[in-house]
PDB file of C-alpha atoms in Angstrom:
ATOM      1  CA  MET F  14      21.785   3.003 -16.504  1.00 40.00           C
ATOM      2  CA  PRO F  15      19.838   0.253 -14.756  1.00 40.00           C
ATOM      3  CA  LEU F  16      16.805   1.185 -12.503  1.00 37.00           C
ATOM      4  CA  ILE F  17      17.112  -0.232  -9.037  1.00 39.00           C
ATOM      5  CA  LEU F  18      13.615   0.182  -8.324  1.00 36.00           C
ATOM      6  CA  THR F  19      12.778  -3.068  -9.805  1.00 36.00           C
ATOM      7  CA  ARG F  20      15.519  -4.739  -8.424  1.00 35.00           C
ATOM      8  CA  GLU F  21      16.424  -2.526  -5.192  1.00 37.00           C
ATOM      9  CA  ASN F  22      12.564  -2.193  -4.228  1.00 38.00           C
ATOM     10  CA  ALA F  23      11.899  -5.843  -4.131  1.00 36.00           C
ATOM     11  CA  LEU F  24       8.969  -6.387  -2.403  1.00 37.00           C
ATOM     12  CA  ASP F  25       9.412  -7.328   1.479  1.00 39.00           C
ATOM     13  CA  SER F  26       8.880 -10.772   1.962  1.00 35.00           C
ATOM     14  CA  LYS F  27       7.533 -10.746   5.514  1.00 35.00           C
ATOM     15  CA  ARG F  28       4.149  -9.237   3.843  1.00 38.00           C
ATOM     16  CA  SER F  29       3.847 -11.892   1.500  1.00 38.00           C
ATOM     17  CA  TYR F  30       2.015 -14.552   3.774  1.00 35.00           C
ATOM     18  CA  ALA F  31      -0.684 -14.509   1.085  1.00 38.00           C
ATOM     19  CA  SER F  32       1.533 -15.559  -1.414  1.00 40.00           C
ATOM     20  CA  GLY F  33       0.539 -18.892  -3.337  1.00 40.00           C
ATOM     21  CA  LEU F  34      -3.084 -18.234  -2.570  1.00 41.00           C
ATOM     22  CA  LEU F  35      -3.614 -15.119  -5.023  1.00 42.00           C
ATOM     23  CA  THR F  36      -4.343 -15.578  -8.563  1.00 43.00           C
ATOM     24  CA  ALA F  37      -5.796 -12.776 -10.989  1.00 42.00           C
ATOM     25  CA  TRP F  38      -9.203 -13.344 -10.676  1.00 44.00           C
ATOM     26  CA  GLY F  39      -9.199 -14.673  -6.996  1.00 52.00           C
ATOM     27  CA  VAL F  40      -8.314 -11.658  -5.009  1.00 54.00           C
ATOM     28  CA  SER F  41     -11.860 -10.210  -4.396  1.00 53.00           C
ATOM     29  CA  VAL F  42     -12.805 -14.083  -3.191  1.00 48.00           C
ATOM     30  CA  ILE F  43      -9.968 -13.772  -0.733  1.00 54.00           C
ATOM     31  CA  LEU F  44     -10.768 -10.454   0.399  1.00 56.00           C
ATOM     32  CA  ILE F  45     -14.239 -11.733   1.315  1.00 52.00           C
ATOM     33  CA  GLY F  46     -13.504 -14.556   3.132  1.00 55.00           C
ATOM     34  CA  LEU F  47     -10.514 -12.987   4.905  1.00 57.00           C
ATOM     35  CA  LEU F  48     -12.940  -9.955   5.994  1.00 52.00           C
ATOM     36  CA  SER F  49     -15.934 -12.717   7.115  1.00 54.00           C
ATOM     37  CA  ALA F  50     -13.433 -14.904   9.011  1.00 51.00           C
ATOM     38  CA  CYS F  51     -12.003 -12.198  10.832  1.00 53.00           C
ATOM     39  CA  ALA F  52     -15.095 -10.536  11.837  1.00 49.00           C
ATOM     40  CA  GLY F  53     -16.771 -13.439  13.486  1.00 49.00           C
ATOM     41  CA  THR F  54     -13.638 -13.990  15.846  1.00 50.00           C
ATOM     42  CA  LYS F  55     -15.163 -14.573  19.365  1.00 50.00           C
ATOM     43  CA  GLU F  56     -12.138 -13.969  21.421  1.00 62.00           C
ATOM     44  CA  ARG F  57     -11.602 -10.484  20.347  1.00 64.00           C
ATOM     45  CA  GLY F  58     -15.147  -9.437  18.337  1.00 73.00           C
ATOM     46  CA  PRO F  59     -15.317  -7.894  15.193  1.00 86.00           C
ATOM     47  CA  MET F  60     -12.270  -6.263  13.707  1.00 89.00           C
ATOM     48  CA  SER F  61     -12.121  -2.235  13.222  1.00 93.00           C
ATOM     49  CA  SER F  62     -12.309  -0.768   9.980  1.00 94.00           C
ATOM     50  CA  ARG F  63      -8.724   0.220  10.284  1.00 95.00           C
ATOM     51  CA  GLU F  64      -7.821  -3.303  11.111  1.00 95.00           C
ATOM     52  CA  LYS F  65      -9.518  -4.696   8.084  1.00 95.00           C
ATOM     53  CA  ALA F  66      -7.926  -2.082   5.908  1.00 96.00           C
ATOM     54  CA  ARG F  67      -4.590  -3.390   7.021  1.00 96.00           C
ATOM     55  CA  THR F  68      -5.614  -6.705   6.368  1.00 96.00           C
ATOM     56  CA  LEU F  69      -6.446  -5.890   2.702  1.00 97.00           C
ATOM     57  CA  VAL F  70      -2.988  -3.946   2.359  1.00 97.00           C
ATOM     58  CA  GLU F  71      -1.340  -7.016   3.598  1.00 97.00           C
ATOM     59  CA  VAL F  72      -3.377  -8.935   0.564  1.00 97.00           C
ATOM     60  CA  ALA F  73      -2.308  -6.466  -1.698  1.00 97.00           C
ATOM     61  CA  ASN F  74       1.212  -6.844  -0.917  1.00 96.00           C
ATOM     62  CA  GLY F  75       0.590 -10.771  -1.450  1.00 96.00           C
ATOM     63  CA  ALA F  76      -0.506  -9.963  -4.777  1.00 96.00           C
ATOM     64  CA  LEU F  77       2.247  -7.797  -5.370  1.00 97.00           C
ATOM     65  CA  SER F  78       4.909 -10.588  -4.674  1.00 95.00           C
ATOM     66  CA  GLU F  79       2.917 -12.590  -7.177  1.00 95.00           C
ATOM     67  CA  GLY F  80       3.294 -10.320  -9.719  1.00 96.00           C
ATOM     68  CA  ASP F  81      -0.240  -9.264  -9.586  1.00 97.00           C
ATOM     69  CA  PRO F  82      -0.479  -5.570  -9.545  1.00 97.00           C
ATOM     70  CA  THR F  83      -3.956  -5.428 -10.769  1.00 97.00           C
ATOM     71  CA  GLY F  84      -5.045  -7.906  -7.919  1.00 97.00           C
ATOM     72  CA  ALA F  85      -2.963  -5.583  -5.403  1.00 97.00           C
ATOM     73  CA  LEU F  86      -5.088  -2.801  -6.915  1.00 98.00           C
ATOM     74  CA  THR F  87      -8.305  -4.304  -6.279  1.00 97.00           C
ATOM     75  CA  ALA F  88      -7.407  -4.926  -2.741  1.00 97.00           C
ATOM     76  CA  LEU F  89      -6.500  -1.458  -2.132  1.00 98.00           C
ATOM     77  CA  VAL F  90      -9.617   0.193  -3.179  1.00 97.00           C
ATOM     78  CA  SER F  91     -11.469  -1.965  -0.902  1.00 97.00           C
ATOM     79  CA  ALA F  92      -8.952  -1.031   1.809  1.00 97.00           C
ATOM     80  CA  GLU F  93      -9.011   2.780   1.070  1.00 97.00           C
ATOM     81  CA  ALA F  94     -12.731   2.662   1.448  1.00 97.00           C
ATOM     82  CA  LEU F  95     -12.366   1.369   5.009  1.00 96.00           C
ATOM     83  CA  ASP F  96      -9.670   3.634   6.010  1.00 97.00           C
ATOM     84  CA  ASP F  97      -7.918   6.270   3.839  1.00 97.00           C
ATOM     85  CA  SER F  98      -5.476   7.419   6.320  1.00 97.00           C
ATOM     86  CA  LEU F  99      -2.742   4.354   5.958  1.00 98.00           C
ATOM     87  CA  PRO F 100       0.245   5.684   4.702  1.00 98.00           C
ATOM     88  CA  GLU F 101       1.156   1.964   3.740  1.00 98.00           C
ATOM     89  CA  LEU F 102      -1.895   1.748   1.722  1.00 98.00           C
ATOM     90  CA  TYR F 103      -0.687   4.578  -0.506  1.00 98.00           C
ATOM     91  CA  HIS F 104       3.097   3.096  -0.682  1.00 98.00           C
ATOM     92  CA  SER F 105       1.701  -0.507  -1.765  1.00 98.00           C
ATOM     93  CA  ARG F 106      -0.481   1.274  -4.465  1.00 98.00           C
ATOM     94  CA  ALA F 107       2.657   3.201  -5.599  1.00 98.00           C
ATOM     95  CA  LEU F 108       4.658  -0.150  -5.658  1.00 98.00           C
ATOM     96  CA  ALA F 109       1.750  -1.341  -7.886  1.00 98.00           C
ATOM     97  CA  PHE F 110       1.728   1.510 -10.136  1.00 98.00           C
ATOM     98  CA  ILE F 111       5.521   1.228 -10.588  1.00 98.00           C
ATOM     99  CA  ALA F 112       4.721  -2.549 -11.675  1.00 98.00           C
ATOM    100  CA  LYS F 113       2.332  -1.218 -14.288  1.00 98.00           C
ATOM    101  CA  LYS F 114       4.991   1.568 -15.504  1.00 97.00           C
ATOM    102  CA  ASN F 115       2.626   4.309 -14.418  1.00 98.00           C
ATOM    103  CA  THR F 116       5.062   6.539 -12.920  1.00 97.00           C
ATOM    104  CA  GLN F 117       3.146   9.624 -12.298  1.00 97.00           C
ATOM    105  CA  ALA F 118       0.378   7.720 -10.417  1.00 98.00           C
ATOM    106  CA  ALA F 119       3.327   5.957  -8.831  1.00 98.00           C
ATOM    107  CA  LEU F 120       4.757   9.371  -7.771  1.00 98.00           C
ATOM    108  CA  GLU F 121       1.304  10.653  -6.561  1.00 98.00           C
ATOM    109  CA  ASN F 122       0.832   7.712  -4.080  1.00 98.00           C
ATOM    110  CA  ALA F 123       4.182   7.625  -2.561  1.00 98.00           C
ATOM    111  CA  GLN F 124       4.023  11.380  -1.982  1.00 98.00           C
ATOM    112  CA  LYS F 125       0.814  10.847  -0.137  1.00 98.00           C
ATOM    113  CA  ALA F 126       2.463   8.056   1.995  1.00 98.00           C
ATOM    114  CA  VAL F 127       5.240  10.355   3.088  1.00 98.00           C
ATOM    115  CA  THR F 128       2.697  13.216   3.649  1.00 98.00           C
ATOM    116  CA  ILE F 129       0.811  10.918   5.978  1.00 98.00           C
ATOM    117  CA  PHE F 130       3.955   9.805   7.591  1.00 98.00           C
ATOM    118  CA  PRO F 131       6.884  11.701   7.086  1.00 98.00           C
ATOM    119  CA  ASN F 132       9.435   9.546   8.663  1.00 97.00           C
ATOM    120  CA  TYR F 133       8.029   6.593   6.630  1.00 98.00           C
ATOM    121  CA  SER F 134      11.573   5.270   5.321  1.00 98.00           C
ATOM    122  CA  ASP F 135      10.432   2.793   2.848  1.00 98.00           C
ATOM    123  CA  ALA F 136       7.899   5.581   1.309  1.00 98.00           C
ATOM    124  CA  CYS F 137      10.764   7.898   1.323  1.00 98.00           C
ATOM    125  CA  THR F 138      13.116   5.544  -0.584  1.00 98.00           C
ATOM    126  CA  THR F 139      10.539   4.966  -2.877  1.00 98.00           C
ATOM    127  CA  LEU F 140       9.917   8.604  -3.548  1.00 98.00           C
ATOM    128  CA  GLY F 141      13.262   9.557  -3.594  1.00 98.00           C
ATOM    129  CA  LYS F 142      14.065   6.886  -6.573  1.00 98.00           C
ATOM    130  CA  LEU F 143      10.999   7.944  -8.672  1.00 98.00           C
ATOM    131  CA  LEU F 144      12.231  11.515  -8.122  1.00 98.00           C
ATOM    132  CA  LEU F 145      15.841  10.675  -8.836  1.00 98.00           C
ATOM    133  CA  ASP F 146      14.871   8.767 -12.090  1.00 97.00           C
ATOM    134  CA  GLN F 147      13.187  12.232 -13.277  1.00 97.00           C
ATOM    135  CA  GLY F 148      16.403  14.076 -12.582  1.00 97.00           C
ATOM    136  CA  ARG F 149      15.133  15.940  -9.589  1.00 98.00           C
ATOM    137  CA  PHE F 150      18.144  15.401  -7.726  1.00 98.00           C
ATOM    138  CA  SER F 151      17.511  18.272  -4.996  1.00 98.00           C
ATOM    139  CA  GLU F 152      14.002  16.850  -4.013  1.00 98.00           C
ATOM    140  CA  ALA F 153      15.465  13.415  -4.234  1.00 98.00           C
ATOM    141  CA  GLU F 154      18.164  13.840  -1.839  1.00 98.00           C
ATOM    142  CA  THR F 155      15.894  15.051   0.808  1.00 98.00           C
ATOM    143  CA  TYR F 156      13.618  11.978   0.972  1.00 98.00           C
ATOM    144  CA  LEU F 157      16.597   9.616   0.608  1.00 98.00           C
ATOM    145  CA  LYS F 158      18.748  10.949   3.046  1.00 98.00           C
ATOM    146  CA  ARG F 159      15.780  10.637   5.593  1.00 98.00           C
ATOM    147  CA  ALA F 160      15.669   7.074   4.888  1.00 98.00           C
ATOM    148  CA  ALA F 161      19.384   6.349   4.801  1.00 98.00           C
ATOM    149  CA  THR F 162      19.953   7.750   8.125  1.00 97.00           C
ATOM    150  CA  ASP F 163      16.862   6.044   9.818  1.00 97.00           C
ATOM    151  CA  SER F 164      18.943   3.785  12.368  1.00 95.00           C
ATOM    152  CA  LEU F 165      15.820   1.358  12.458  1.00 97.00           C
ATOM    153  CA  TYR F 166      15.188   0.778   8.934  1.00 97.00           C
ATOM    154  CA  ARG F 167      16.677  -2.423   7.777  1.00 96.00           C
ATOM    155  CA  ASP F 168      16.585  -1.742   4.483  1.00 97.00           C
ATOM    156  CA  ALA F 169      18.733   1.629   4.671  1.00 98.00           C
ATOM    157  CA  TYR F 170      20.846   0.105   1.959  1.00 98.00           C
ATOM    158  CA  ARG F 171      18.420   0.888  -0.654  1.00 98.00           C
ATOM    159  CA  ALA F 172      18.464   4.408   0.198  1.00 98.00           C
ATOM    160  CA  GLN F 173      22.156   4.630   0.610  1.00 98.00           C
ATOM    161  CA  THR F 174      22.622   3.269  -3.029  1.00 98.00           C
ATOM    162  CA  SER F 175      20.028   5.638  -4.625  1.00 98.00           C
ATOM    163  CA  LEU F 176      21.915   8.382  -3.033  1.00 98.00           C
ATOM    164  CA  GLY F 177      25.279   6.996  -4.278  1.00 98.00           C
ATOM    165  CA  ILE F 178      23.701   6.906  -7.923  1.00 98.00           C
ATOM    166  CA  LEU F 179      22.214  10.498  -7.277  1.00 98.00           C
ATOM    167  CA  TYR F 180      26.002  11.906  -6.337  1.00 98.00           C
ATOM    168  CA  TYR F 181      27.468   9.748  -9.176  1.00 98.00           C
ATOM    169  CA  ARG F 182      25.265  11.323 -11.758  1.00 98.00           C
ATOM    170  CA  GLN F 183      26.346  14.765 -10.466  1.00 98.00           C
ATOM    171  CA  SER F 184      29.941  13.979 -10.635  1.00 98.00           C
ATOM    172  CA  LYS F 185      30.042  14.230  -6.801  1.00 98.00           C
ATOM    173  CA  TRP F 186      32.403  10.962  -6.589  1.00 98.00           C
ATOM    174  CA  THR F 187      33.641  11.147  -2.767  1.00 98.00           C
ATOM    175  CA  LEU F 188      29.916  11.557  -1.888  1.00 98.00           C
ATOM    176  CA  ALA F 189      28.867   8.932  -4.294  1.00 98.00           C
ATOM    177  CA  GLN F 190      31.485   6.492  -2.834  1.00 98.00           C
ATOM    178  CA  LYS F 191      30.702   7.318   0.641  1.00 98.00           C
ATOM    179  CA  GLU F 192      26.986   6.133  -0.123  1.00 98.00           C
ATOM    180  CA  LEU F 193      27.768   3.158  -1.826  1.00 98.00           C
ATOM    181  CA  ASP F 194      30.199   1.971   0.614  1.00 98.00           C
ATOM    182  CA  SER F 195      27.674   2.432   3.331  1.00 98.00           C
ATOM    183  CA  ALA F 196      25.263   0.394   1.231  1.00 98.00           C
ATOM    184  CA  ILE F 197      27.823  -2.396   0.622  1.00 98.00           C
ATOM    185  CA  ASP F 198      28.913  -2.432   4.248  1.00 97.00           C
ATOM    186  CA  SER F 199      25.510  -3.007   5.569  1.00 96.00           C
ATOM    187  CA  GLU F 200      23.951  -5.321   2.999  1.00 96.00           C
ATOM    188  CA  PRO F 201      26.854  -6.981   0.666  1.00 96.00           C
ATOM    189  CA  GLU F 202      24.965  -9.750  -0.559  1.00 95.00           C
ATOM    190  CA  GLN F 203      21.991  -7.594  -1.790  1.00 95.00           C
ATOM    191  CA  SER F 204      24.079  -4.411  -2.922  1.00 97.00           C
ATOM    192  CA  CYS F 205      24.336  -5.578  -6.673  1.00 97.00           C
ATOM    193  CA  VAL F 206      23.840  -1.914  -7.969  1.00 98.00           C
ATOM    194  CA  ALA F 207      26.043  -0.134  -5.357  1.00 98.00           C
ATOM    195  CA  PHE F 208      28.881  -2.784  -6.416  1.00 98.00           C
ATOM    196  CA  TYR F 209      28.206  -2.073  -9.757  1.00 98.00           C
ATOM    197  CA  TYR F 210      28.275   1.877  -9.540  1.00 98.00           C
ATOM    198  CA  ARG F 211      31.573   1.562  -7.162  1.00 98.00           C
ATOM    199  CA  GLY F 212      32.858  -0.401  -9.945  1.00 98.00           C
ATOM    200  CA  HIS F 213      32.214   2.660 -12.539  1.00 98.00           C
ATOM    201  CA  LEU F 214      34.028   4.768  -9.936  1.00 98.00           C
ATOM    202  CA  ARG F 215      37.068   2.604  -9.631  1.00 98.00           C
ATOM    203  CA  MET F 216      36.947   2.604 -13.635  1.00 97.00           C
ATOM    204  CA  LYS F 217      37.244   6.387 -13.605  1.00 96.00           C
ATOM    205  CA  ASP F 218      40.167   6.056 -11.370  1.00 96.00           C
ATOM    206  CA  SER F 219      42.067   3.906 -13.663  1.00 96.00           C
ATOM    207  CA  ASN F 220      41.771   1.194 -10.740  1.00 97.00           C
ATOM    208  CA  MET F 221      40.848  -1.896 -12.681  1.00 97.00           C
ATOM    209  CA  ALA F 222      41.735  -4.552 -10.399  1.00 97.00           C
ATOM    210  CA  SER F 223      38.933  -3.008  -7.959  1.00 98.00           C
ATOM    211  CA  ALA F 224      36.588  -2.375 -10.730  1.00 98.00           C
ATOM    212  CA  ILE F 225      37.025  -6.014 -11.732  1.00 98.00           C
ATOM    213  CA  ARG F 226      36.274  -7.128  -8.131  1.00 98.00           C
ATOM    214  CA  ASP F 227      33.010  -4.553  -7.604  1.00 98.00           C
ATOM    215  CA  TYR F 228      31.726  -5.716 -11.029  1.00 98.00           C
ATOM    216  CA  SER F 229      32.133  -9.294 -10.418  1.00 98.00           C
ATOM    217  CA  ARG F 230      30.745  -9.088  -6.936  1.00 97.00           C
ATOM    218  CA  ALA F 231      27.609  -7.470  -8.979  1.00 97.00           C
ATOM    219  CA  THR F 232      27.223 -10.589 -10.821  1.00 97.00           C
ATOM    220  CA  GLN F 233      27.455 -13.036  -8.062  1.00 94.00           C
ATOM    221  CA  ARG F 234      24.654 -15.187  -6.100  1.00 89.00           C
ATOM    222  CA  LEU F 235      21.481 -12.872  -5.888  1.00 90.00           C
ATOM    223  CA  CYS F 236      22.960 -10.429  -8.547  1.00 93.00           C
ATOM    224  CA  GLY F 237      23.449 -13.304 -11.067  1.00 92.00           C
ATOM    225  CA  GLY F 238      20.933 -12.115 -13.434  1.00 94.00           C
ATOM    226  CA  PHE F 239      22.185  -8.432 -13.330  1.00 97.00           C
ATOM    227  CA  GLY F 240      22.965  -8.048 -17.287  1.00 97.00           C
ATOM    228  CA  ASP F 241      24.475  -4.989 -17.122  1.00 97.00           C
ATOM    229  CA  ALA F 242      26.991  -5.811 -14.757  1.00 98.00           C
ATOM    230  CA  HIS F 243      28.160  -8.811 -16.532  1.00 98.00           C
ATOM    231  CA  TYR F 244      28.654  -6.336 -19.419  1.00 98.00           C
ATOM    232  CA  ALA F 245      30.530  -3.987 -17.433  1.00 98.00           C
ATOM    233  CA  LEU F 246      32.927  -6.674 -15.946  1.00 98.00           C
ATOM    234  CA  GLY F 247      33.575  -7.939 -19.587  1.00 98.00           C
ATOM    235  CA  VAL F 248      34.658  -4.450 -20.754  1.00 97.00           C
ATOM    236  CA  ALA F 249      36.900  -3.844 -17.555  1.00 98.00           C
ATOM    237  CA  LEU F 250      38.528  -7.415 -18.385  1.00 98.00           C
ATOM    238  CA  ALA F 251      39.185  -6.048 -21.722  1.00 97.00           C
ATOM    239  CA  LYS F 252      40.525  -2.727 -20.647  1.00 96.00           C
ATOM    240  CA  ASN F 253      42.860  -4.635 -18.256  1.00 97.00           C
ATOM    241  CA  ARG F 254      44.139  -6.982 -21.294  1.00 97.00           C
ATOM    242  CA  GLN F 255      42.783  -9.903 -19.729  1.00 98.00           C
ATOM    243  CA  TYR F 256      41.578 -10.954 -23.104  1.00 97.00           C
ATOM    244  CA  SER F 257      40.826 -14.666 -22.514  1.00 98.00           C
ATOM    245  CA  GLU F 258      38.579 -13.726 -19.480  1.00 98.00           C
ATOM    246  CA  ALA F 259      36.778 -11.200 -21.396  1.00 98.00           C
ATOM    247  CA  ARG F 260      36.165 -13.292 -24.223  1.00 98.00           C
ATOM    248  CA  LYS F 261      34.603 -15.901 -21.988  1.00 98.00           C
ATOM    249  CA  LYS F 262      32.412 -13.015 -20.424  1.00 98.00           C
ATOM    250  CA  PHE F 263      31.228 -11.769 -23.793  1.00 98.00           C
ATOM    251  CA  ILE F 264      30.358 -15.247 -24.952  1.00 97.00           C
ATOM    252  CA  GLU F 265      28.442 -16.185 -21.949  1.00 97.00           C
ATOM    253  CA  ILE F 266      26.086 -12.559 -22.392  1.00 97.00           C
ATOM    254  CA  ARG F 267      25.557 -13.502 -25.741  1.00 96.00           C
ATOM    255  CA  ASP F 268      24.390 -17.020 -24.771  1.00 97.00           C
ATOM    256  CA  ARG F 269      22.705 -15.962 -21.632  1.00 96.00           C
ATOM    257  CA  TYR F 270      20.762 -13.097 -23.263  1.00 96.00           C
ATOM    258  CA  PRO F 271      20.124 -14.073 -26.941  1.00 95.00           C
ATOM    259  CA  ASP F 272      18.660 -11.599 -29.195  1.00 95.00           C
ATOM    260  CA  SER F 273      18.984  -8.709 -26.815  1.00 96.00           C
ATOM    261  CA  ALA F 274      20.812  -5.255 -26.895  1.00 97.00           C
ATOM    262  CA  LEU F 275      23.472  -6.841 -24.229  1.00 96.00           C
ATOM    263  CA  ALA F 276      24.225  -9.516 -26.506  1.00 97.00           C
ATOM    264  CA  THR F 277      24.588  -7.343 -29.474  1.00 97.00           C
ATOM    265  CA  GLN F 278      27.112  -5.190 -27.313  1.00 97.00           C
ATOM    266  CA  ALA F 279      28.861  -8.407 -26.271  1.00 97.00           C
ATOM    267  CA  MET F 280      29.586  -9.247 -29.980  1.00 96.00           C
ATOM    268  CA  GLU F 281      30.684  -5.909 -30.633  1.00 96.00           C
ATOM    269  CA  GLY F 282      33.223  -6.137 -27.613  1.00 95.00           C
ATOM    270  CA  LEU F 283      34.198  -9.477 -29.240  1.00 95.00           C
ATOM    271  CA  LYS F 284      35.435  -7.852 -32.306  1.00 94.00           C
ATOM    272  CA  TYR F 285      37.811  -5.548 -30.752  1.00 93.00           C
ATOM    273  CA  LEU F 286      39.663  -8.373 -28.958  1.00 95.00           C
ATOM    274  CA  PRO F 287      42.913  -9.322 -29.938  1.00 93.00           C
TER     275      PRO F 287
END
């Protein structure tokens, strides 16, 4: 099953004002320039250590949005030296370690962010998803519920989606559908994974028409690159005896994802179509 952290935990665009400036070798130069410029501002005087640290966290987030987790970690080391009490610092570090596929370090940093600020919904969502991926459902549920019920959290759909997956994996179908429905209702254009898992629920209930609709939504617009959803749609079409459409979908997968496991599965699917 696909991870949603890489999709659903997409970095906040509001934090990426440094995008386009950063390169793998240039982060330290930008740090020096930013801090020097800010320290000399006459109108308000020098920045405090806390303000400088927050500026460095923003630089780190810009590096992350440019696909440079090493540059992000470099900025975060400097930020921590100035102020090690910022929860957002540890959340950004968790995201950097996720990008580097260092799950344990990501988990430790997400946990530290939540320890400092228990109601930090972004960090609760990240920590909950990491715990979910490790099968630690009870722990994950605590943090995901906290974020999913935060009325001021703009990305609550991400926590709701992870909760839906958690309940799906526990065969708690009613709870899973409730959370997936909530995610879809709040952010239909970005709820690729919620549509995908709700499609699974429709398939389980043999509601093929609804499953096809959900899988189709999981492949549209922002979800266009969601390969698993494309394959699930092909399977649903075949089971619904829409053989021509299923054939087109499997061929599309073969052409879109050549030399991949999905392409192999699609070719196997083609063999069984009448």
